[in-house]
PDB file of C-alpha atoms in Angstrom:
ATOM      1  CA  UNK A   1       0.000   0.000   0.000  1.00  0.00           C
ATOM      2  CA  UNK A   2       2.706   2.648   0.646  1.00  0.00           C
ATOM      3  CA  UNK A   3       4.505   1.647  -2.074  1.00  0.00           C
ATOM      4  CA  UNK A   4       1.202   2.328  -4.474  1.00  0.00           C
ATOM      5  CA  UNK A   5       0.961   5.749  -2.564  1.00  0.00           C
ATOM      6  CA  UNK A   6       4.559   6.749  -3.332  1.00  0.00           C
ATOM      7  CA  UNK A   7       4.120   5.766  -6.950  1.00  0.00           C
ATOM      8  CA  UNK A   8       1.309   7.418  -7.078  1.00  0.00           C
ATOM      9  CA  UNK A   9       2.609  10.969  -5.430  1.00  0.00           C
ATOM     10  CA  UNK A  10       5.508  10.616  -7.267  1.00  0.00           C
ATOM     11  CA  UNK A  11       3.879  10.573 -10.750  1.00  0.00           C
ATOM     12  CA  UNK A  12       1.602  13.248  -9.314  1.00  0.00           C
ATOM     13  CA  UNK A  13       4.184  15.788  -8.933  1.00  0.00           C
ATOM     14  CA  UNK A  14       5.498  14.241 -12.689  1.00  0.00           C
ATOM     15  CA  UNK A  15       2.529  15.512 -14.104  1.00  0.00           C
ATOM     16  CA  UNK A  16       2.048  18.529 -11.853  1.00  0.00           C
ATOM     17  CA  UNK A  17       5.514  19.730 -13.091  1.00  0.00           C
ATOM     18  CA  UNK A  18       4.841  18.723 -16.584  1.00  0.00           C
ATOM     19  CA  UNK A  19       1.769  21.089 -16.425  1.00  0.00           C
ATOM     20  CA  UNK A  20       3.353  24.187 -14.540  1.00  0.00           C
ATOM     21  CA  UNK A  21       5.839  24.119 -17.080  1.00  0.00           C
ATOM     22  CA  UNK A  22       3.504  24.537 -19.889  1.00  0.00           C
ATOM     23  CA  UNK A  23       2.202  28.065 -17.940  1.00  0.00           C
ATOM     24  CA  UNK A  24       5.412  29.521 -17.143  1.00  0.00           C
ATOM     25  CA  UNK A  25       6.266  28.830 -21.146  1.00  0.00           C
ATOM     26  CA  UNK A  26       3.259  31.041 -21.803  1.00  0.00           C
ATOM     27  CA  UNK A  27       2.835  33.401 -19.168  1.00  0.00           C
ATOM     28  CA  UNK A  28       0.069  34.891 -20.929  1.00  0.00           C
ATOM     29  CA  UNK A  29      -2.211  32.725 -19.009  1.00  0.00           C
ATOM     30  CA  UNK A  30      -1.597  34.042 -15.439  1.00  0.00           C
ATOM     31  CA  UNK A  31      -1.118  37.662 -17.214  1.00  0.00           C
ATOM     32  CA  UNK A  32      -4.529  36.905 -18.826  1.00  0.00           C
ATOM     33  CA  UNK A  33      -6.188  35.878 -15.649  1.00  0.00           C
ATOM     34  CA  UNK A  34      -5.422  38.782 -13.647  1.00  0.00           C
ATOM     35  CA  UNK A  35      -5.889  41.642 -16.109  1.00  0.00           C
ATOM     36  CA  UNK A  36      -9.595  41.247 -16.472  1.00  0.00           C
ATOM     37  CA  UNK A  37     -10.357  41.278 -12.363  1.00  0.00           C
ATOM     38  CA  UNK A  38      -7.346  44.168 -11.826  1.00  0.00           C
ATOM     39  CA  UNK A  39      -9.285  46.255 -14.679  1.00  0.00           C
ATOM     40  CA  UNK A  40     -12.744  45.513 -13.207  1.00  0.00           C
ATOM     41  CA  UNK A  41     -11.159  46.720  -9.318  1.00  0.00           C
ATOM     42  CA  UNK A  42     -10.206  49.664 -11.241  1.00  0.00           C
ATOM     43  CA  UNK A  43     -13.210  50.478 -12.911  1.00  0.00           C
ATOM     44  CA  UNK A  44     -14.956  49.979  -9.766  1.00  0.00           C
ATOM     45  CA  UNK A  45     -12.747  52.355  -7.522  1.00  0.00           C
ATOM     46  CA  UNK A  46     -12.029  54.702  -9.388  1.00  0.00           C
ATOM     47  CA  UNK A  47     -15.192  55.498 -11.426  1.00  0.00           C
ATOM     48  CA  UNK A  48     -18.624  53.690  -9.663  1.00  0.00           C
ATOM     49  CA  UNK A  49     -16.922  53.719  -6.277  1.00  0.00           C
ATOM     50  CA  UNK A  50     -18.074  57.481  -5.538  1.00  0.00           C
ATOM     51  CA  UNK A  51     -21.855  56.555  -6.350  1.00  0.00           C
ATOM     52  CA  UNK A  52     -22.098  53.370  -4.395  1.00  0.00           C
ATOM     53  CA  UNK A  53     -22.608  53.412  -0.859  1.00  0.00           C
ATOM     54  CA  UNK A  54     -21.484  50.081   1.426  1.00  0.00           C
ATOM     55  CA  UNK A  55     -21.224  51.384   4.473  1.00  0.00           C
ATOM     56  CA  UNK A  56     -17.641  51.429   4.518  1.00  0.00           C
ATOM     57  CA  UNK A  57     -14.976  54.183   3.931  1.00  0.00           C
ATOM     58  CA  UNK A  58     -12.722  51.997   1.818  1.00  0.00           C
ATOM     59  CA  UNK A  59     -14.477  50.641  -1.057  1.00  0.00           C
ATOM     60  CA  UNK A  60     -10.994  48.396  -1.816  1.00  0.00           C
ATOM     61  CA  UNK A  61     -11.667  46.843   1.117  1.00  0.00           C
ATOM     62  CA  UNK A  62     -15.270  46.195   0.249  1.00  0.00           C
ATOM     63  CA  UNK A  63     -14.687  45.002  -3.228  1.00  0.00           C
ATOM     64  CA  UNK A  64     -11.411  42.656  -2.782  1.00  0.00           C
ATOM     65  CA  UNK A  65     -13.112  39.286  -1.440  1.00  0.00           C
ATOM     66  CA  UNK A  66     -15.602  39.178  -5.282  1.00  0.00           C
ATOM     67  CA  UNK A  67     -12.573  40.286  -7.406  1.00  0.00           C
ATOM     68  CA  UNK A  68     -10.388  37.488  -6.000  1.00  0.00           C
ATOM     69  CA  UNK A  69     -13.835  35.252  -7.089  1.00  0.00           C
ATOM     70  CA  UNK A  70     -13.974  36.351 -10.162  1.00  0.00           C
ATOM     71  CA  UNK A  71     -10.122  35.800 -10.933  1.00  0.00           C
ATOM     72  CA  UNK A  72     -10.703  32.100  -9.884  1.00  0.00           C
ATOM     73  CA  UNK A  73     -13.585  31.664 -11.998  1.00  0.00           C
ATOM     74  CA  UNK A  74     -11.467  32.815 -14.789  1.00  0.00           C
ATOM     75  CA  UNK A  75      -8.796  30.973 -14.253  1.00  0.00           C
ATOM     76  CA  UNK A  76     -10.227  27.803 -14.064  1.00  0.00           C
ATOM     77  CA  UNK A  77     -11.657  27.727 -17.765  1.00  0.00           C
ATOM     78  CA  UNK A  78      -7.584  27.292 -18.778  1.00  0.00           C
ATOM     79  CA  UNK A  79      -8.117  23.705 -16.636  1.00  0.00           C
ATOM     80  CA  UNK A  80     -11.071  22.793 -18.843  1.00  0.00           C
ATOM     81  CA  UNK A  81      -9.404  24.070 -21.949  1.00  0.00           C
ATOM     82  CA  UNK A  82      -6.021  22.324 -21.401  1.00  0.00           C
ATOM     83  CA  UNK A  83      -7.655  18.967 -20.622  1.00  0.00           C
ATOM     84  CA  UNK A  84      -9.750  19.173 -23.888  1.00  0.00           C
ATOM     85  CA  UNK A  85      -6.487  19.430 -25.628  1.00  0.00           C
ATOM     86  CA  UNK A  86      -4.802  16.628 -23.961  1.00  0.00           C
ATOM     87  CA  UNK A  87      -7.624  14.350 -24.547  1.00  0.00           C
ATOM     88  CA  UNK A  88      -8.214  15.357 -27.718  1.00  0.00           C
ATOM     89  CA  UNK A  89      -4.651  14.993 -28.609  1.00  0.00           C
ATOM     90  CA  UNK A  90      -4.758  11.577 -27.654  1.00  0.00           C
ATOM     91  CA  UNK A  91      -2.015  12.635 -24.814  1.00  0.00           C
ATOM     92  CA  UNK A  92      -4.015  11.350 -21.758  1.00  0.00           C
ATOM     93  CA  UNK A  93      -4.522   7.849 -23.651  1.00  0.00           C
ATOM     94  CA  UNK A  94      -0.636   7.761 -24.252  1.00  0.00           C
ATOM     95  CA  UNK A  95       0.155   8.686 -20.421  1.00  0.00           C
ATOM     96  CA  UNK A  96      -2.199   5.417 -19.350  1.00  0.00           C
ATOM     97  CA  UNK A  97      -0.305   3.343 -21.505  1.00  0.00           C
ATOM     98  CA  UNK A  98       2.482   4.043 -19.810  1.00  0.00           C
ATOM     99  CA  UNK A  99       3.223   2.864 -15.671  1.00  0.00           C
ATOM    100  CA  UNK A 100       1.911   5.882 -14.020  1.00  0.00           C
ATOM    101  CA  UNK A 101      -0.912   5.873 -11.667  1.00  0.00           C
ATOM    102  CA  UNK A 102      -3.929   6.682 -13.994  1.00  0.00           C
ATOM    103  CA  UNK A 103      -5.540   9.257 -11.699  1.00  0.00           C
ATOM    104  CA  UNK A 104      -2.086  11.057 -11.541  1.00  0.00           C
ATOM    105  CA  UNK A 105      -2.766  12.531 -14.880  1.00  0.00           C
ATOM    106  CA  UNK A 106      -5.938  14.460 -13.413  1.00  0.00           C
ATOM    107  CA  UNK A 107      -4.697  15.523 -10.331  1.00  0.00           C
ATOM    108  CA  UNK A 108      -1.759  16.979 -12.200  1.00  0.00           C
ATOM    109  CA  UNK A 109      -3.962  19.460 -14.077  1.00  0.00           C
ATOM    110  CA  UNK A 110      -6.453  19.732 -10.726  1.00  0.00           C
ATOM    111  CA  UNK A 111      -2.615  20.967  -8.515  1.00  0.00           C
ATOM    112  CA  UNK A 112      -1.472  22.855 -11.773  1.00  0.00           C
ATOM    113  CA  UNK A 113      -5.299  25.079 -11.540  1.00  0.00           C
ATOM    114  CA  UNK A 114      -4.749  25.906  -7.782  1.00  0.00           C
ATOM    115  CA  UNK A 115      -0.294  26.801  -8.053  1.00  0.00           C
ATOM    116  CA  UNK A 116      -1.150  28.926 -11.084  1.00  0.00           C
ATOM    117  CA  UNK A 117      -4.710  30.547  -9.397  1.00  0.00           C
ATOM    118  CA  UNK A 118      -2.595  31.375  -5.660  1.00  0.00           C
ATOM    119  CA  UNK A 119       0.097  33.266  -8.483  1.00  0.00           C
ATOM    120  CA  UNK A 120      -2.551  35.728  -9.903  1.00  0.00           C
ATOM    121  CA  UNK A 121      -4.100  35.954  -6.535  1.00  0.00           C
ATOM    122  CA  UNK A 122      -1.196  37.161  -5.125  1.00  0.00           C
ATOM    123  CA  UNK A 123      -0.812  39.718  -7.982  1.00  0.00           C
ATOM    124  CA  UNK A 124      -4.235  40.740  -7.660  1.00  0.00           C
ATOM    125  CA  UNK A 125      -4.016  41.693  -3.984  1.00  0.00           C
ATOM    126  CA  UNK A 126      -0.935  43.690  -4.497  1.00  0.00           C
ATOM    127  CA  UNK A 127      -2.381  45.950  -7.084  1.00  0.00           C
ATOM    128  CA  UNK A 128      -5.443  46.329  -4.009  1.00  0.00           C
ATOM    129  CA  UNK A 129      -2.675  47.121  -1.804  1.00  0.00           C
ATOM    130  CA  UNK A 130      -1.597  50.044  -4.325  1.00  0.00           C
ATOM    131  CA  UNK A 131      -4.693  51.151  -4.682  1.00  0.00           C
ATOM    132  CA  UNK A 132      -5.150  51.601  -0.933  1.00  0.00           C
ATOM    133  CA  UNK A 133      -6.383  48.007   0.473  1.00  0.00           C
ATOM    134  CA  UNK A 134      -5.456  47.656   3.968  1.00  0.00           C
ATOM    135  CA  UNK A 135      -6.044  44.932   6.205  1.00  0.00           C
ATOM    136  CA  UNK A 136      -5.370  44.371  10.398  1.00  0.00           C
ATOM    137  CA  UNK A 137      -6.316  41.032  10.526  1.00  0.00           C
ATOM    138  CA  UNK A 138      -3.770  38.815  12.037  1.00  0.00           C
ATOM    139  CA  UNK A 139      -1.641  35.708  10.383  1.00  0.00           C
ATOM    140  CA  UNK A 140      -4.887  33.289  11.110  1.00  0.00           C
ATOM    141  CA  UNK A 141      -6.980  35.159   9.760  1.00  0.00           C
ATOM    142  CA  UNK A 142      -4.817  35.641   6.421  1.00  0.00           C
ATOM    143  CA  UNK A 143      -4.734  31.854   6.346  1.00  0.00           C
ATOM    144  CA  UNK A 144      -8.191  31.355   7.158  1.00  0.00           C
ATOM    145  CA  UNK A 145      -8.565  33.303   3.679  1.00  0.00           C
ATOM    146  CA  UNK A 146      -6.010  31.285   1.988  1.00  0.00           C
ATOM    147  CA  UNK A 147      -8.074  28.054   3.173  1.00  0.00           C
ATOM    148  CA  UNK A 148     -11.404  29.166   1.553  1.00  0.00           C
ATOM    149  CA  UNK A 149      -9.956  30.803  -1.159  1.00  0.00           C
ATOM    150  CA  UNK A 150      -7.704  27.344  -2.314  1.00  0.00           C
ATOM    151  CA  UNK A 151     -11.205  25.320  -0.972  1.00  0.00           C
ATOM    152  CA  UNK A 152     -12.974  27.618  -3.675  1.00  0.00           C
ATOM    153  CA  UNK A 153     -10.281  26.947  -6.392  1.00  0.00           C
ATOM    154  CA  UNK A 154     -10.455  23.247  -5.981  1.00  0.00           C
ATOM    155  CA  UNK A 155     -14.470  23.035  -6.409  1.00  0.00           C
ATOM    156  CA  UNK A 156     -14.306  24.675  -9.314  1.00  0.00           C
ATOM    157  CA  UNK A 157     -11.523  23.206 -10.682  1.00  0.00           C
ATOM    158  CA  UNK A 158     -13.086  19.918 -10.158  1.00  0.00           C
ATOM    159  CA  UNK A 159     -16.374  21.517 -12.415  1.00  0.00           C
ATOM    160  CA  UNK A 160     -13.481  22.769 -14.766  1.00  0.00           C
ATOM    161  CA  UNK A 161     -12.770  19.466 -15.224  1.00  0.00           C
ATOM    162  CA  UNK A 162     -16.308  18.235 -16.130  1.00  0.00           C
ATOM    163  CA  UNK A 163     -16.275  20.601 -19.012  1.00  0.00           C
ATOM    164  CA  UNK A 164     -13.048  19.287 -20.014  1.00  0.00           C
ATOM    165  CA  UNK A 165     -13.723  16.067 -19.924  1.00  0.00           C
ATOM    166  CA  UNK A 166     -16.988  15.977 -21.823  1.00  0.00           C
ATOM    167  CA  UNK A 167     -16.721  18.796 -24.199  1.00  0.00           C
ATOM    168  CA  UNK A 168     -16.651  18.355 -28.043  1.00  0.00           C
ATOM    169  CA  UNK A 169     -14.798  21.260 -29.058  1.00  0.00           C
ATOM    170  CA  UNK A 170     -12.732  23.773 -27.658  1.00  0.00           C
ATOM    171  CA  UNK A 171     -15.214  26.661 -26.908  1.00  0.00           C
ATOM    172  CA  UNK A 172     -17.518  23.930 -24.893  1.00  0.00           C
ATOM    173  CA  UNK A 173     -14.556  23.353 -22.790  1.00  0.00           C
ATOM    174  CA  UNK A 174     -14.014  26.937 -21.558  1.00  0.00           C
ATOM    175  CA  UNK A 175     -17.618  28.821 -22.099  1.00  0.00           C
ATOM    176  CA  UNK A 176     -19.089  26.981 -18.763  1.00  0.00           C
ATOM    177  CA  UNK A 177     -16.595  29.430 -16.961  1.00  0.00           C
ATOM    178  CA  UNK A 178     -19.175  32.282 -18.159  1.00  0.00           C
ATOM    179  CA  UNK A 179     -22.070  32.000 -15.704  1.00  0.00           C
ATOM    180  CA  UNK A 180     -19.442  31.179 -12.605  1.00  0.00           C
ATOM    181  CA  UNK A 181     -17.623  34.767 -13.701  1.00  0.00           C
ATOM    182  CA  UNK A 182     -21.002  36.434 -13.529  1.00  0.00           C
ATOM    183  CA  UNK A 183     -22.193  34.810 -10.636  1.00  0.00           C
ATOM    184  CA  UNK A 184     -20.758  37.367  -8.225  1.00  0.00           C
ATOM    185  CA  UNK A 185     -22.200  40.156  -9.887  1.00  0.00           C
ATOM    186  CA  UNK A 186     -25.211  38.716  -8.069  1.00  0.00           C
ATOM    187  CA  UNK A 187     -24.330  38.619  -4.817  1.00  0.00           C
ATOM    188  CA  UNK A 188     -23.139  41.027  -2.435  1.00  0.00           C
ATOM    189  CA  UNK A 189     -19.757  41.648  -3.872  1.00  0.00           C
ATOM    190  CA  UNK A 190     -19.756  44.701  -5.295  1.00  0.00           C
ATOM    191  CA  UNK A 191     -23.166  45.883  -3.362  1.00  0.00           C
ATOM    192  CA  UNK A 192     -25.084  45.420  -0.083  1.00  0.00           C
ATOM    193  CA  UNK A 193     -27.783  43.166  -0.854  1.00  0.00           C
ATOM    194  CA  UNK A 194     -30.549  44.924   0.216  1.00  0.00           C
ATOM    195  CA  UNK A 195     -30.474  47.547  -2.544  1.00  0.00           C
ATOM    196  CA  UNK A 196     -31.531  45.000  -4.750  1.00  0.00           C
ATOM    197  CA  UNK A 197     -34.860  44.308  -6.178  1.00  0.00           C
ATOM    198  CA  UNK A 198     -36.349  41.482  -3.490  1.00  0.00           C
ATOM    199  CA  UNK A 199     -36.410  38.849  -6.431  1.00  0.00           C
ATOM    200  CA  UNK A 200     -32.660  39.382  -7.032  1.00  0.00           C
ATOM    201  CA  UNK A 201     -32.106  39.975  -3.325  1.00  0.00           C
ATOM    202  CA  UNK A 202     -33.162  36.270  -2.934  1.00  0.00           C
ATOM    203  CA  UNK A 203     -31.191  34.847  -5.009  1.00  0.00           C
ATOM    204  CA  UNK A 204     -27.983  36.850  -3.943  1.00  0.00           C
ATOM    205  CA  UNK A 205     -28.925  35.856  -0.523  1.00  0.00           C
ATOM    206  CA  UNK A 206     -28.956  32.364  -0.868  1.00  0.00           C
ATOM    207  CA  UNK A 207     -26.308  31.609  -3.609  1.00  0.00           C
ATOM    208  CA  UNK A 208     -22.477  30.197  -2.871  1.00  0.00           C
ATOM    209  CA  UNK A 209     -20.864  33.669  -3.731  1.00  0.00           C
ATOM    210  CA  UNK A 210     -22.881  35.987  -1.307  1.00  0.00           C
ATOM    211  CA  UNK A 211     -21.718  33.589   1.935  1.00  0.00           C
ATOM    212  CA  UNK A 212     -17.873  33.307   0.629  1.00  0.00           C
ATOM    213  CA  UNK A 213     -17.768  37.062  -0.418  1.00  0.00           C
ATOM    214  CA  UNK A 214     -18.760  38.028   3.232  1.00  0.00           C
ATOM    215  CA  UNK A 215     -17.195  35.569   5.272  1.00  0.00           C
ATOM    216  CA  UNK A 216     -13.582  36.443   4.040  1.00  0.00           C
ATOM    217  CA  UNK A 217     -14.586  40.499   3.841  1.00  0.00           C
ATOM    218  CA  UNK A 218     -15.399  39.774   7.271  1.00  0.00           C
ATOM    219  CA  UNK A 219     -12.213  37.818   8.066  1.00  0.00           C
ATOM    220  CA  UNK A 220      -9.689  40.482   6.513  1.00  0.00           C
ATOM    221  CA  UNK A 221     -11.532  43.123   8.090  1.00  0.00           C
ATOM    222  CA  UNK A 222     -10.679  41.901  11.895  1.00  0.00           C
ATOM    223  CA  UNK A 223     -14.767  41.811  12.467  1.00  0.00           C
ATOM    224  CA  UNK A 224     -16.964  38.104  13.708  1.00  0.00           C
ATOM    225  CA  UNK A 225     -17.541  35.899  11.389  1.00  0.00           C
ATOM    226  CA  UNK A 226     -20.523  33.635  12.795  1.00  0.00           C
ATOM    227  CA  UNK A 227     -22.362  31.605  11.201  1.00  0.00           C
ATOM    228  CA  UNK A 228     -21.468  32.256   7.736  1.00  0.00           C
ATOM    229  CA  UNK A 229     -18.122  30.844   7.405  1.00  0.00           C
ATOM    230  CA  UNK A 230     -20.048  27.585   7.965  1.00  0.00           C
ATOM    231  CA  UNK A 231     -22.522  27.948   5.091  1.00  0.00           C
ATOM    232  CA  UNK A 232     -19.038  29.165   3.248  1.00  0.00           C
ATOM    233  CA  UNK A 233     -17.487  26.118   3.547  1.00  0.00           C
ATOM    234  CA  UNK A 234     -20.517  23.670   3.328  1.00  0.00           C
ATOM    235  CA  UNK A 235     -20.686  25.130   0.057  1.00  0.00           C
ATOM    236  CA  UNK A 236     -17.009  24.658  -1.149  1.00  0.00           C
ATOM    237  CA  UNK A 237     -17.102  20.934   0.079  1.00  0.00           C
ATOM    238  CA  UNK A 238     -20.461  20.530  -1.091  1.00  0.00           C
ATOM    239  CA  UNK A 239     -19.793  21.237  -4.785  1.00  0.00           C
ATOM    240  CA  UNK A 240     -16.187  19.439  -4.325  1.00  0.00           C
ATOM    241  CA  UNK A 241     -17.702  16.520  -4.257  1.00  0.00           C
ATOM    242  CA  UNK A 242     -20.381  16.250  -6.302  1.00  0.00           C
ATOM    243  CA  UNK A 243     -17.920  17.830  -9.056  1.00  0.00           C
ATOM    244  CA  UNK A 244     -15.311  15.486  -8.279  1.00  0.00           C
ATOM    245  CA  UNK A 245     -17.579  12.261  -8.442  1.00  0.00           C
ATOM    246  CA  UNK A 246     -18.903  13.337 -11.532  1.00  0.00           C
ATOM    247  CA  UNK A 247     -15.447  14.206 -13.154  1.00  0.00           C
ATOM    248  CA  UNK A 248     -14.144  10.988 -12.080  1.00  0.00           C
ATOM    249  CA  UNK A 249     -16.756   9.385 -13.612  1.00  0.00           C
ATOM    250  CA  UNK A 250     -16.131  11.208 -16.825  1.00  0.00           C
ATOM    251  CA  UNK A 251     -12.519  10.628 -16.434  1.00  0.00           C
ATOM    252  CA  UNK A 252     -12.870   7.023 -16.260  1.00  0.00           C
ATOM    253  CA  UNK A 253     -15.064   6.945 -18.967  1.00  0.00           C
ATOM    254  CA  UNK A 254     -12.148   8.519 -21.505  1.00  0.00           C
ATOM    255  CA  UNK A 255      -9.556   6.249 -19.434  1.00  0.00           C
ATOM    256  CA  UNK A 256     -11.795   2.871 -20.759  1.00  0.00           C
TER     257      UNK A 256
END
């Protein structure tokens, strides 16, 4: 049994480095990920912030948790997309032929989404910082942030790889991204919910976003998080593992 497990690690971090490499060959990626939430905080700030009112004197501050959403939502579609090309390329069939453990191949491009996601998160919360974002939340709190925000990254990276999996041609494989991008334009990410209309207010009240955007606001603002950290996370593991059944099941499926 051990020895499976180190095989199986080992031939992980094979096809984890195979895939990193691909990214920092084309950079473009990463760059491509973080321009389109850095130009949306900018927008934001610096020409709606004036007319919207949050209750708080740093709209940064108020706006960071959704952009850091909306980066991973991009992100992910390059998942989707680069398993479409390996399985249309025949590559994945080729790697199974070979004596690697056959779920290594997947978890290589699930590892590869998160490394390359933490990068233009990172990024992203410098510019904030430039454009005034300040936090005084202590080193828990910071990884409490990481934890949901990685949590986040691997549910829909597991989704990503649904799309990737089962699409027939390129554009299939990355346009299911769309909706999750949008999604926190719902929600209270950029405004309190209850300027909405009350139809819209329900749904932003009761969707994934709306309880992840305010639990880590609320964590790297130093103020209580109750109960919604809970309803966070139980949404995180929740779609974990119905997308990871259901991409294993696709995945096994191409690996017949």
């Amino acid at each position: 049994m051990e020895t499976v497990k180190h095989h199986f690690f080992s031939d992980m971090g094979v096809m984890l480095g195979r895939s990193m490499r691909h990214i920092f060959r084309s950079m473009d990626t990463i760059i491509t990920v973080c321009i389109t939430p850095i130009a949306l905080m900018l927008l934001f700030v610096y020409v709606f912030g004036g007319a919207i009112h949050t209750g708080t004197d740093n709209y940064v501050n108020y706006l960071l948790p959704g952009i850091l959403l909306i980066a991973i939502a991009s992100g992910i579609s390059y998942t989707a997309y680069r398993l479409f090309l390996d399985k249309q390329r025949g590559i994945i069939e080729r790697f199974h032929s070979m004596p690697i453990a056959r779920s290594a191949v997947l978890w290589g491009h699930v590892l590869t989404s998160v490394v390359s996601n933490v990068i233009s998160l990172v990024v992203i919360i410098l510019v904030a910082l430039l454009m005034g974002f300040r936090s005084s939340s202590g080193v828990l709190s910071w990884l409490a942030v990481a934890g949901i925000l990685v949590l986040f990254t691997l549910a829909l990276t597991w989704v990503a790889a649904i799309a990737g999996l089962s699409a027939k041609s390129v554009e299939g494989a990355s346009a299911f991204s769309y909706p999750l991008i949008f999604l926190p334009f719902i929600s209270s990410a950029f405004v309190p919910t209850d300027s909405m209309p009350k139809v819209v207010r329900a749904f932003a009240e009761n969707q994934p976003v709306t309880s992840i955007v305010e639990s880590i606001r609320a964590l790297l603002s130093g103020q209580p998080v109750g109960n919604g950290i809970w309803i966070a996370l139980a949404w995180c593991v929740g779609i974990m593992l119905v997308a990871y059944f259901f991409a294993m099941r696709a995945y096994k499926r191409k690996a017949a």
